[in-house]
PDB file of C-alpha atoms and ligand atoms in Angstrom:
ATOM      1  CA  UNK A  14      -1.364  -1.307  20.277  1.00 44.00           C
ATOM      2  CA  UNK A  15       2.272  -0.291  19.796  1.00 46.00           C
ATOM      3  CA  UNK A  16       3.975   2.309  21.955  1.00 44.00           C
ATOM      4  CA  UNK A  17       3.261   5.825  20.651  1.00 44.00           C
ATOM      5  CA  UNK A  18       6.278   8.002  19.853  1.00 48.00           C
ATOM      6  CA  UNK A  19       5.811  11.757  20.300  1.00 56.00           C
ATOM      7  CA  UNK A  20       5.464  13.933  17.202  1.00 88.00           C
ATOM      8  CA  UNK A  21       5.587  11.265  14.523  1.00 98.00           C
ATOM      9  CA  UNK A  22       4.575  12.480  11.070  1.00 98.00           C
ATOM     10  CA  UNK A  23       3.369   9.849   8.609  1.00 99.00           C
ATOM     11  CA  UNK A  24       2.412  10.331   4.970  1.00 99.00           C
ATOM     12  CA  UNK A  25      -0.189   7.961   3.524  1.00 99.00           C
ATOM     13  CA  UNK A  26      -0.828   7.940  -0.229  1.00 99.00           C
ATOM     14  CA  UNK A  27      -4.123   6.716  -1.636  1.00 98.00           C
ATOM     15  CA  UNK A  28      -5.568   8.253   1.536  1.00 99.00           C
ATOM     16  CA  UNK A  29      -9.035   9.042   0.185  1.00 98.00           C
ATOM     17  CA  UNK A  30     -10.207   5.449  -0.173  1.00 98.00           C
ATOM     18  CA  UNK A  31      -9.964   1.817   0.916  1.00 98.00           C
ATOM     19  CA  UNK A  32      -6.731   0.641   2.516  1.00 98.00           C
ATOM     20  CA  UNK A  33      -5.102   4.093   2.494  1.00 99.00           C
ATOM     21  CA  UNK A  34      -8.091   5.600   4.324  1.00 98.00           C
ATOM     22  CA  UNK A  35      -8.009   2.767   6.879  1.00 99.00           C
ATOM     23  CA  UNK A  36      -4.297   3.478   7.430  1.00 99.00           C
ATOM     24  CA  UNK A  37      -5.016   7.176   7.991  1.00 99.00           C
ATOM     25  CA  UNK A  38      -7.594   6.279  10.640  1.00 98.00           C
ATOM     26  CA  UNK A  39      -5.430   3.681  12.376  1.00 98.00           C
ATOM     27  CA  UNK A  40      -2.238   5.761  12.450  1.00 98.00           C
ATOM     28  CA  UNK A  41      -4.087   8.890  13.577  1.00 98.00           C
ATOM     29  CA  UNK A  42      -5.708   6.871  16.399  1.00 98.00           C
ATOM     30  CA  UNK A  43      -2.212   5.849  17.476  1.00 97.00           C
ATOM     31  CA  UNK A  44      -1.206   9.500  17.697  1.00 98.00           C
ATOM     32  CA  UNK A  45       0.676  10.086  14.446  1.00 98.00           C
ATOM     33  CA  UNK A  46       0.240  13.369  12.624  1.00 98.00           C
ATOM     34  CA  UNK A  47      -1.036  11.941   9.345  1.00 98.00           C
ATOM     35  CA  UNK A  48      -0.735  13.695   5.991  1.00 98.00           C
ATOM     36  CA  UNK A  49      -2.861  12.015   3.317  1.00 99.00           C
ATOM     37  CA  UNK A  50      -2.042  12.289  -0.376  1.00 99.00           C
ATOM     38  CA  UNK A  51      -4.446  11.403  -3.172  1.00 98.00           C
ATOM     39  CA  UNK A  52      -5.564  12.395  -6.658  1.00 98.00           C
ATOM     40  CA  UNK A  53      -9.092  12.825  -5.340  1.00 98.00           C
ATOM     41  CA  UNK A  54     -10.256  16.425  -4.911  1.00 98.00           C
ATOM     42  CA  UNK A  55     -11.955  15.579  -1.603  1.00 98.00           C
ATOM     43  CA  UNK A  56      -8.777  14.219   0.038  1.00 98.00           C
ATOM     44  CA  UNK A  57      -8.382  16.995   2.609  1.00 98.00           C
ATOM     45  CA  UNK A  58     -11.921  16.609   3.940  1.00 98.00           C
ATOM     46  CA  UNK A  59     -11.697  12.810   3.953  1.00 98.00           C
ATOM     47  CA  UNK A  60      -8.353  12.736   5.748  1.00 98.00           C
ATOM     48  CA  UNK A  61      -9.475  15.201   8.419  1.00 98.00           C
ATOM     49  CA  UNK A  62     -12.705  13.246   8.948  1.00 98.00           C
ATOM     50  CA  UNK A  63     -10.570  10.148   9.592  1.00 98.00           C
ATOM     51  CA  UNK A  64      -8.502  11.983  12.222  1.00 98.00           C
ATOM     52  CA  UNK A  65      -5.632  12.989   9.932  1.00 98.00           C
ATOM     53  CA  UNK A  66      -4.043  16.439   9.955  1.00 98.00           C
ATOM     54  CA  UNK A  67      -3.951  17.388   6.276  1.00 98.00           C
ATOM     55  CA  UNK A  68      -4.885  16.090   2.846  1.00 98.00           C
ATOM     56  CA  UNK A  69      -2.825  17.034  -0.198  1.00 98.00           C
ATOM     57  CA  UNK A  70      -3.998  16.591  -3.777  1.00 98.00           C
ATOM     58  CA  UNK A  71      -1.162  15.061  -5.797  1.00 98.00           C
ATOM     59  CA  UNK A  72      -0.576  12.555  -8.581  1.00 98.00           C
ATOM     60  CA  UNK A  73       2.067  10.162  -7.273  1.00 98.00           C
ATOM     61  CA  UNK A  74       3.078   9.114 -10.777  1.00 98.00           C
ATOM     62  CA  UNK A  75       4.858  12.487 -11.086  1.00 98.00           C
ATOM     63  CA  UNK A  76       8.083  12.903  -9.106  1.00 98.00           C
ATOM     64  CA  UNK A  77       7.634  16.689  -8.866  1.00 98.00           C
ATOM     65  CA  UNK A  78       4.257  16.188  -7.180  1.00 98.00           C
ATOM     66  CA  UNK A  79       5.716  13.671  -4.696  1.00 98.00           C
ATOM     67  CA  UNK A  80       8.618  15.978  -3.836  1.00 98.00           C
ATOM     68  CA  UNK A  81       6.179  18.875  -3.357  1.00 98.00           C
ATOM     69  CA  UNK A  82       3.851  16.836  -1.117  1.00 98.00           C
ATOM     70  CA  UNK A  83       6.731  15.803   1.140  1.00 98.00           C
ATOM     71  CA  UNK A  84       8.054  19.396   1.201  1.00 98.00           C
ATOM     72  CA  UNK A  85       4.587  20.609   2.184  1.00 98.00           C
ATOM     73  CA  UNK A  86       4.394  18.095   5.053  1.00 98.00           C
ATOM     74  CA  UNK A  87       7.862  19.085   6.289  1.00 98.00           C
ATOM     75  CA  UNK A  88       7.077  22.783   6.064  1.00 98.00           C
ATOM     76  CA  UNK A  89       3.799  22.358   7.937  1.00 98.00           C
ATOM     77  CA  UNK A  90       4.766  19.791  10.588  1.00 98.00           C
ATOM     78  CA  UNK A  91       8.566  20.044  10.734  1.00 97.00           C
ATOM     79  CA  UNK A  92       9.423  16.481   9.761  1.00 98.00           C
ATOM     80  CA  UNK A  93       8.318  13.231   8.131  1.00 98.00           C
ATOM     81  CA  UNK A  94       9.051   9.857   9.742  1.00 98.00           C
ATOM     82  CA  UNK A  95       7.130   7.271   7.718  1.00 99.00           C
ATOM     83  CA  UNK A  96       5.455   6.893   4.355  1.00 99.00           C
ATOM     84  CA  UNK A  97       2.796   4.350   3.468  1.00 99.00           C
ATOM     85  CA  UNK A  98       2.380   4.008  -0.279  1.00 98.00           C
ATOM     86  CA  UNK A  99      -1.187   2.823  -0.852  1.00 98.00           C
ATOM     87  CA  UNK A 100      -2.075   4.762  -4.023  1.00 98.00           C
ATOM     88  CA  UNK A 101      -2.651   2.191  -6.720  1.00 98.00           C
ATOM     89  CA  UNK A 102      -4.753   1.208  -9.693  1.00 98.00           C
ATOM     90  CA  UNK A 103      -5.761  -2.024 -11.303  1.00 96.00           C
ATOM     91  CA  UNK A 104      -6.878  -2.937 -14.796  1.00 94.00           C
ATOM     92  CA  UNK A 105      -8.484  -6.045 -16.166  1.00 91.00           C
ATOM     93  CA  UNK A 106      -7.451  -7.042 -19.673  1.00 94.00           C
ATOM     94  CA  UNK A 107      -5.796 -10.086 -21.170  1.00 95.00           C
ATOM     95  CA  UNK A 108      -2.213  -9.464 -22.305  1.00 97.00           C
ATOM     96  CA  UNK A 109      -3.018  -9.582 -26.031  1.00 97.00           C
ATOM     97  CA  UNK A 110      -5.705  -6.894 -25.641  1.00 97.00           C
ATOM     98  CA  UNK A 111      -3.614  -4.559 -23.471  1.00 96.00           C
ATOM     99  CA  UNK A 112      -2.882  -1.180 -25.083  1.00 97.00           C
ATOM    100  CA  UNK A 113       0.295   0.810 -24.505  1.00 97.00           C
ATOM    101  CA  UNK A 114      -1.325   3.582 -22.496  1.00 97.00           C
ATOM    102  CA  UNK A 115      -3.054   1.264 -20.021  1.00 97.00           C
ATOM    103  CA  UNK A 116       0.114  -0.754 -19.503  1.00 98.00           C
ATOM    104  CA  UNK A 117       2.150   2.413 -18.889  1.00 98.00           C
ATOM    105  CA  UNK A 118      -0.399   3.997 -16.574  1.00 98.00           C
ATOM    106  CA  UNK A 119      -0.493   0.955 -14.278  1.00 98.00           C
ATOM    107  CA  UNK A 120       3.319   0.875 -14.063  1.00 98.00           C
ATOM    108  CA  UNK A 121       3.542   4.655 -13.570  1.00 98.00           C
ATOM    109  CA  UNK A 122       1.074   4.808 -10.697  1.00 98.00           C
ATOM    110  CA  UNK A 123       1.959   1.545  -8.939  1.00 98.00           C
ATOM    111  CA  UNK A 124       5.719   1.370  -9.479  1.00 99.00           C
ATOM    112  CA  UNK A 125       6.930   4.905 -10.266  1.00 99.00           C
ATOM    113  CA  UNK A 126       4.520   6.374  -7.695  1.00 98.00           C
ATOM    114  CA  UNK A 127       5.813   4.056  -4.947  1.00 99.00           C
ATOM    115  CA  UNK A 128       9.417   4.867  -5.860  1.00 99.00           C
ATOM    116  CA  UNK A 129       8.971   8.645  -6.177  1.00 99.00           C
ATOM    117  CA  UNK A 130       7.244   8.970  -2.822  1.00 98.00           C
ATOM    118  CA  UNK A 131       9.699   6.656  -1.037  1.00 99.00           C
ATOM    119  CA  UNK A 132      12.656   8.508  -2.577  1.00 99.00           C
ATOM    120  CA  UNK A 133      11.311  11.901  -1.492  1.00 99.00           C
ATOM    121  CA  UNK A 134      10.872  10.714   2.108  1.00 99.00           C
ATOM    122  CA  UNK A 135      14.197   8.828   2.065  1.00 99.00           C
ATOM    123  CA  UNK A 136      16.048  11.950   0.924  1.00 98.00           C
ATOM    124  CA  UNK A 137      14.421  13.962   3.715  1.00 98.00           C
ATOM    125  CA  UNK A 138      15.315  11.364   6.384  1.00 98.00           C
ATOM    126  CA  UNK A 139      18.901  10.934   5.186  1.00 98.00           C
ATOM    127  CA  UNK A 140      19.442  14.704   5.054  1.00 98.00           C
ATOM    128  CA  UNK A 141      18.011  15.029   8.576  1.00 98.00           C
ATOM    129  CA  UNK A 142      20.089  12.070   9.820  1.00 98.00           C
ATOM    130  CA  UNK A 143      17.009  10.414  11.325  1.00 98.00           C
ATOM    131  CA  UNK A 144      15.644   6.859  11.038  1.00 98.00           C
ATOM    132  CA  UNK A 145      12.215   6.156   9.598  1.00 98.00           C
ATOM    133  CA  UNK A 146      10.274   3.619   7.589  1.00 98.00           C
ATOM    134  CA  UNK A 147       8.532   2.986   4.305  1.00 99.00           C
ATOM    135  CA  UNK A 148       5.653   0.578   3.722  1.00 99.00           C
ATOM    136  CA  UNK A 149       4.764  -0.252   0.132  1.00 99.00           C
ATOM    137  CA  UNK A 150       1.457  -1.843  -0.832  1.00 99.00           C
ATOM    138  CA  UNK A 151       2.228  -4.896  -2.909  1.00 98.00           C
ATOM    139  CA  UNK A 152      -0.322  -7.642  -3.322  1.00 98.00           C
ATOM    140  CA  UNK A 153      -0.665 -11.397  -3.446  1.00 98.00           C
ATOM    141  CA  UNK A 154      -0.073 -10.556  -7.124  1.00 98.00           C
ATOM    142  CA  UNK A 155       3.504  -9.634  -6.152  1.00 98.00           C
ATOM    143  CA  UNK A 156       4.043 -13.383  -5.961  1.00 98.00           C
ATOM    144  CA  UNK A 157       1.451 -14.934  -8.295  1.00 97.00           C
ATOM    145  CA  UNK A 158      -0.651 -14.015 -11.330  1.00 96.00           C
ATOM    146  CA  UNK A 159      -4.352 -14.211 -12.124  1.00 93.00           C
ATOM    147  CA  UNK A 160      -6.051 -14.097 -15.535  1.00 94.00           C
ATOM    148  CA  UNK A 161      -6.405 -10.599 -17.006  1.00 94.00           C
ATOM    149  CA  UNK A 162      -3.959  -9.135 -14.472  1.00 95.00           C
ATOM    150  CA  UNK A 163      -0.712  -9.048 -16.435  1.00 97.00           C
ATOM    151  CA  UNK A 164      -0.151  -5.298 -16.011  1.00 98.00           C
ATOM    152  CA  UNK A 165      -1.171  -5.280 -12.350  1.00 98.00           C
ATOM    153  CA  UNK A 166       0.800  -8.417 -11.426  1.00 98.00           C
ATOM    154  CA  UNK A 167       3.884  -7.077 -13.232  1.00 98.00           C
ATOM    155  CA  UNK A 168       3.624  -3.813 -11.320  1.00 98.00           C
ATOM    156  CA  UNK A 169       3.167  -5.548  -7.964  1.00 98.00           C
ATOM    157  CA  UNK A 170       6.095  -7.881  -8.640  1.00 98.00           C
ATOM    158  CA  UNK A 171       8.166  -4.761  -9.291  1.00 99.00           C
ATOM    159  CA  UNK A 172       6.917  -3.185  -6.041  1.00 99.00           C
ATOM    160  CA  UNK A 173       8.174  -6.241  -4.130  1.00 99.00           C
ATOM    161  CA  UNK A 174      11.658  -5.856  -5.628  1.00 98.00           C
ATOM    162  CA  UNK A 175      11.509  -2.085  -5.142  1.00 99.00           C
ATOM    163  CA  UNK A 176      10.952  -2.674  -1.426  1.00 99.00           C
ATOM    164  CA  UNK A 177      13.885  -5.074  -1.205  1.00 98.00           C
ATOM    165  CA  UNK A 178      16.153  -2.714  -3.159  1.00 99.00           C
ATOM    166  CA  UNK A 179      15.284   0.264  -0.964  1.00 99.00           C
ATOM    167  CA  UNK A 180      15.749  -1.801   2.205  1.00 99.00           C
ATOM    168  CA  UNK A 181      19.242  -2.792   1.085  1.00 98.00           C
ATOM    169  CA  UNK A 182      20.199   0.758   0.042  1.00 98.00           C
ATOM    170  CA  UNK A 183      18.849   2.451   3.157  1.00 98.00           C
ATOM    171  CA  UNK A 184      19.507  -0.037   5.968  1.00 98.00           C
ATOM    172  CA  UNK A 185      22.682   1.794   6.965  1.00 98.00           C
ATOM    173  CA  UNK A 186      20.628   4.991   7.347  1.00 98.00           C
ATOM    174  CA  UNK A 187      18.225   3.285   9.742  1.00 98.00           C
ATOM    175  CA  UNK A 188      15.374   3.447   7.228  1.00 99.00           C
ATOM    176  CA  UNK A 189      13.317   0.249   7.197  1.00 99.00           C
ATOM    177  CA  UNK A 190      11.351  -0.671   4.070  1.00 99.00           C
ATOM    178  CA  UNK A 191       8.722  -3.401   3.965  1.00 99.00           C
ATOM    179  CA  UNK A 192       6.083  -4.589   1.512  1.00 99.00           C
ATOM    180  CA  UNK A 193       2.587  -5.635   2.555  1.00 99.00           C
ATOM    181  CA  UNK A 194       0.740  -8.060   0.296  1.00 98.00           C
ATOM    182  CA  UNK A 195      -3.022  -7.944   0.755  1.00 98.00           C
ATOM    183  CA  UNK A 196      -5.272 -10.666  -0.579  1.00 98.00           C
ATOM    184  CA  UNK A 197      -8.869  -9.834  -1.501  1.00 97.00           C
ATOM    185  CA  UNK A 198      -9.915  -6.810   0.558  1.00 97.00           C
ATOM    186  CA  UNK A 199     -13.315  -5.088   0.459  1.00 96.00           C
ATOM    187  CA  UNK A 200     -12.501  -1.695  -1.098  1.00 97.00           C
ATOM    188  CA  UNK A 201     -13.710   0.344  -4.090  1.00 95.00           C
ATOM    189  CA  UNK A 202     -10.798  -1.141  -6.096  1.00 95.00           C
ATOM    190  CA  UNK A 203     -12.684  -4.433  -5.954  1.00 91.00           C
ATOM    191  CA  UNK A 204     -16.183  -3.013  -6.479  1.00 92.00           C
ATOM    192  CA  UNK A 205     -16.726  -5.112  -9.624  1.00 90.00           C
ATOM    193  CA  UNK A 206     -15.770  -8.332  -7.835  1.00 89.00           C
ATOM    194  CA  UNK A 207     -17.883  -7.561  -4.798  1.00 91.00           C
ATOM    195  CA  UNK A 208     -20.878  -6.920  -7.072  1.00 93.00           C
ATOM    196  CA  UNK A 209     -20.527 -10.446  -8.478  1.00 93.00           C
ATOM    197  CA  UNK A 210     -21.585 -13.052  -5.869  1.00 92.00           C
ATOM    198  CA  UNK A 211     -20.047 -15.953  -7.803  1.00 92.00           C
ATOM    199  CA  UNK A 212     -16.681 -14.279  -8.073  1.00 90.00           C
ATOM    200  CA  UNK A 213     -16.533 -13.037  -4.494  1.00 90.00           C
ATOM    201  CA  UNK A 214     -17.751 -16.441  -3.279  1.00 90.00           C
ATOM    202  CA  UNK A 215     -14.855 -18.057  -5.138  1.00 89.00           C
ATOM    203  CA  UNK A 216     -12.353 -15.593  -3.665  1.00 90.00           C
ATOM    204  CA  UNK A 217     -13.622 -16.180  -0.138  1.00 88.00           C
ATOM    205  CA  UNK A 218     -13.467 -19.961  -0.580  1.00 88.00           C
ATOM    206  CA  UNK A 219      -9.991 -19.781  -2.106  1.00 91.00           C
ATOM    207  CA  UNK A 220      -8.481 -18.241   1.045  1.00 93.00           C
ATOM    208  CA  UNK A 221      -7.839 -20.784   3.817  1.00 93.00           C
ATOM    209  CA  UNK A 222      -9.537 -18.449   6.328  1.00 94.00           C
ATOM    210  CA  UNK A 223     -12.670 -18.714   4.148  1.00 92.00           C
ATOM    211  CA  UNK A 224     -13.453 -15.017   3.791  1.00 94.00           C
ATOM    212  CA  UNK A 225     -12.246 -11.759   2.282  1.00 95.00           C
ATOM    213  CA  UNK A 226     -10.355  -9.190   4.351  1.00 97.00           C
ATOM    214  CA  UNK A 227     -11.246  -5.735   5.621  1.00 98.00           C
ATOM    215  CA  UNK A 228      -9.105  -2.600   5.064  1.00 98.00           C
ATOM    216  CA  UNK A 229      -8.607  -2.296   8.842  1.00 98.00           C
ATOM    217  CA  UNK A 230      -6.921  -5.731   8.846  1.00 98.00           C
ATOM    218  CA  UNK A 231      -4.277  -4.380   6.451  1.00 99.00           C
ATOM    219  CA  UNK A 232      -3.965  -1.103   8.366  1.00 99.00           C
ATOM    220  CA  UNK A 233      -3.136  -2.936  11.607  1.00 98.00           C
ATOM    221  CA  UNK A 234      -0.173  -4.638   9.915  1.00 99.00           C
ATOM    222  CA  UNK A 235       0.947  -1.293   8.463  1.00 99.00           C
ATOM    223  CA  UNK A 236       0.735   0.156  11.984  1.00 98.00           C
ATOM    224  CA  UNK A 237       3.007  -2.606  13.278  1.00 98.00           C
ATOM    225  CA  UNK A 238       5.545  -2.153  10.473  1.00 99.00           C
ATOM    226  CA  UNK A 239       5.735   1.615  11.042  1.00 98.00           C
ATOM    227  CA  UNK A 240       6.171   1.179  14.815  1.00 98.00           C
ATOM    228  CA  UNK A 241       9.181   0.570  17.030  1.00 97.00           C
ATOM    229  CA  UNK A 242       7.784  -2.948  17.590  1.00 98.00           C
ATOM    230  CA  UNK A 243       9.107  -3.711  14.091  1.00 98.00           C
ATOM    231  CA  UNK A 244      12.538  -2.144  14.729  1.00 98.00           C
ATOM    232  CA  UNK A 245      14.431  -5.168  13.318  1.00 98.00           C
ATOM    233  CA  UNK A 246      12.080  -5.823  10.367  1.00 99.00           C
ATOM    234  CA  UNK A 247      13.194  -4.626   6.954  1.00 99.00           C
ATOM    235  CA  UNK A 248      13.102  -5.998   3.427  1.00 99.00           C
ATOM    236  CA  UNK A 249      10.171  -8.227   4.416  1.00 99.00           C
ATOM    237  CA  UNK A 250       7.104  -9.199   2.424  1.00 98.00           C
ATOM    238  CA  UNK A 251       4.146  -9.591   4.777  1.00 99.00           C
ATOM    239  CA  UNK A 252       1.126 -11.264   3.208  1.00 98.00           C
ATOM    240  CA  UNK A 253      -2.227 -10.166   4.671  1.00 98.00           C
ATOM    241  CA  UNK A 254      -4.247 -12.607   2.642  1.00 98.00           C
ATOM    242  CA  UNK A 255      -6.145 -15.045   4.855  1.00 97.00           C
ATOM    243  CA  UNK A 256      -3.554 -17.650   3.902  1.00 97.00           C
ATOM    244  CA  UNK A 257      -4.045 -17.363   0.111  1.00 97.00           C
ATOM    245  CA  UNK A 258      -0.329 -17.654  -0.733  1.00 97.00           C
ATOM    246  CA  UNK A 259       0.195 -20.482   1.760  1.00 97.00           C
ATOM    247  CA  UNK A 260      -1.861 -22.843  -0.366  1.00 93.00           C
ATOM    248  CA  UNK A 261      -5.320 -23.809  -1.444  1.00 84.00           C
ATOM    249  CA  UNK A 262      -8.121 -25.505   0.463  1.00 77.00           C
ATOM    250  CA  UNK A 263     -10.653 -26.687  -2.130  1.00 71.00           C
ATOM    251  CA  UNK A 264     -14.176 -26.577  -0.651  1.00 66.00           C
ATOM    252  CA  UNK A 265     -14.608 -30.320  -1.238  1.00 68.00           C
ATOM    253  CA  UNK A 266     -11.680 -31.032   1.109  1.00 63.00           C
ATOM    254  CA  UNK A 267     -12.554 -28.619   3.914  1.00 62.00           C
ATOM    255  CA  UNK A 268     -13.423 -31.511   6.271  1.00 60.00           C
ATOM    256  CA  UNK A 269      -9.941 -33.111   6.100  1.00 56.00           C
TER     257      UNK A 269
HETATM  258  N1  NAD B 306      -8.277  -4.056  -2.331  1.00 77.49           N
HETATM  259  C1  NAD B 306      -7.550  -5.156  -2.513  1.00 77.49           C
HETATM  260  O1  NAD B 306      -8.069  -6.282  -2.529  1.00 77.49           O
HETATM  261  C2  NAD B 306      -6.066  -5.054  -2.699  1.00 77.49           C
HETATM  262  C3  NAD B 306      -5.348  -6.247  -2.771  1.00 77.49           C
HETATM  263  C4  NAD B 306      -3.979  -6.197  -2.940  1.00 77.49           C
HETATM  264  C5  NAD B 306      -3.334  -4.977  -3.041  1.00 77.49           C
HETATM  265  N2  NAD B 306      -4.065  -3.827  -2.980  1.00 77.49           N
HETATM  266  C6  NAD B 306      -3.323  -2.579  -3.109  1.00 77.49           C
HETATM  267  O2  NAD B 306      -3.585  -1.728  -2.023  1.00 77.49           O
HETATM  268  C7  NAD B 306      -3.505  -0.365  -2.448  1.00 77.49           C
HETATM  269  C8  NAD B 306      -4.790   0.355  -2.066  1.00 77.49           C
HETATM  270  O3  NAD B 306      -5.850  -0.271  -2.760  1.00 77.49           O
HETATM  271  P1  NAD B 306      -7.374  -0.030  -2.383  1.00 77.49           P
HETATM  272  O4  NAD B 306      -8.047  -1.330  -2.526  1.00 77.49           O
HETATM  273  O5  NAD B 306      -7.482   0.725  -1.117  1.00 77.49           O
HETATM  274  O6  NAD B 306      -7.819   0.876  -3.633  1.00 77.49           O
HETATM  275  P2  NAD B 306      -8.851   2.094  -3.729  1.00 77.49           P
HETATM  276  O7  NAD B 306      -9.183   2.192  -5.179  1.00 77.49           O
HETATM  277  O8  NAD B 306      -9.933   1.948  -2.742  1.00 77.49           O
HETATM  278  O9  NAD B 306      -7.952   3.355  -3.313  1.00 77.49           O
HETATM  279  C9  NAD B 306      -6.850   3.751  -4.069  1.00 77.49           C
HETATM  280  C10 NAD B 306      -6.655   5.247  -3.888  1.00 77.49           C
HETATM  281  O10 NAD B 306      -5.500   5.617  -4.656  1.00 77.49           O
HETATM  282  C11 NAD B 306      -5.771   6.854  -5.276  1.00 77.49           C
HETATM  283  N3  NAD B 306      -4.929   7.020  -6.457  1.00 77.49           N
HETATM  284  C12 NAD B 306      -5.012   6.339  -7.633  1.00 77.49           C
HETATM  285  N4  NAD B 306      -4.098   6.803  -8.490  1.00 77.49           N
HETATM  286  C13 NAD B 306      -3.427   7.792  -7.864  1.00 77.49           C
HETATM  287  C14 NAD B 306      -2.374   8.658  -8.242  1.00 77.49           C
HETATM  288  N5  NAD B 306      -1.833   8.597  -9.458  1.00 77.49           N
HETATM  289  N6  NAD B 306      -1.923   9.548  -7.329  1.00 77.49           N
HETATM  290  C15 NAD B 306      -2.465   9.628  -6.095  1.00 77.49           C
HETATM  291  N7  NAD B 306      -3.485   8.837  -5.690  1.00 77.49           N
HETATM  292  C16 NAD B 306      -3.959   7.933  -6.570  1.00 77.49           C
HETATM  293  C17 NAD B 306      -7.247   6.788  -5.628  1.00 77.49           C
HETATM  294  O11 NAD B 306      -7.791   8.092  -5.857  1.00 77.49           O
HETATM  295  C18 NAD B 306      -7.826   6.089  -4.419  1.00 77.49           C
HETATM  296  O12 NAD B 306      -8.243   7.023  -3.441  1.00 77.49           O
HETATM  297  C19 NAD B 306      -3.257  -0.402  -3.966  1.00 77.49           C
HETATM  298  O13 NAD B 306      -1.872  -0.287  -4.200  1.00 77.49           O
HETATM  299  C20 NAD B 306      -3.729  -1.788  -4.351  1.00 77.49           C
HETATM  300  O14 NAD B 306      -3.087  -2.266  -5.496  1.00 77.49           O
HETATM  301  C21 NAD B 306      -5.418  -3.834  -2.819  1.00 77.49           C
END
């Protein structure tokens, strides 16, 4: 466990579910004052049940909502130090069947939402003259594509470059920005896959570690990246994927 720093305020988006909820729990256990942000009406109750301090209903695809959520956290707790951008959506459709609205929505939530929230926190930190950090949720799809995932993979590729761009812009302000790339993690986002034994069996076998991941295994990496233990880490892409991007171990060759 990293060294706790007194009075650290961390915003987590996508806080009502999956990886975001696991981050709320983990960072609150460490001692951060955690403000969760989500579209879901029940976000305040969920965040408090996980040990967080406050849940704010907001749509991250709107810059006004992101600015207001950060302003609310600052007004209530005096400061913001870190933001973890875990709000995200996926869609499954081959490129030739993708309609304009679905394409735009995926980019707006995953890319615009990550940028708007990071920008709001970055502006606050730069104005206050304090260091801080941003963690964006990319994906293994930041670096590779799967069938039916053209909108999602495009958005996650953009998130990877967004993280690098922010890291380069904000390094001189002491603001670190990193991108985490989960593999297949057991969350509601993947409910359809987890309901299909053949598909989830394939995913597990495809990862060299031979299993899917748990949200807490992503949250522990987020905790590291938002801690002083990662004080010289910025602009990095950290895969949390059981080795998926390292290569493939076909089941027939497991014994070699
Ligand atoms: N689960 C995986 O296998 C996996 C793999 C790679 C990357 N990721 C990424 O991790 C992040 C979290 O995914 P998850 O699996 O926990 O998903 P999830 O569906 O369990 O949770 C996502 C949360 O984001 C919220 N959200 C959606 N749109 C929003 C908006 N416009 N404004 C505010 N909140 C919004 C939802 O209400 C939900 O609570 C996403 O960015 C996802 O792309 C997940």
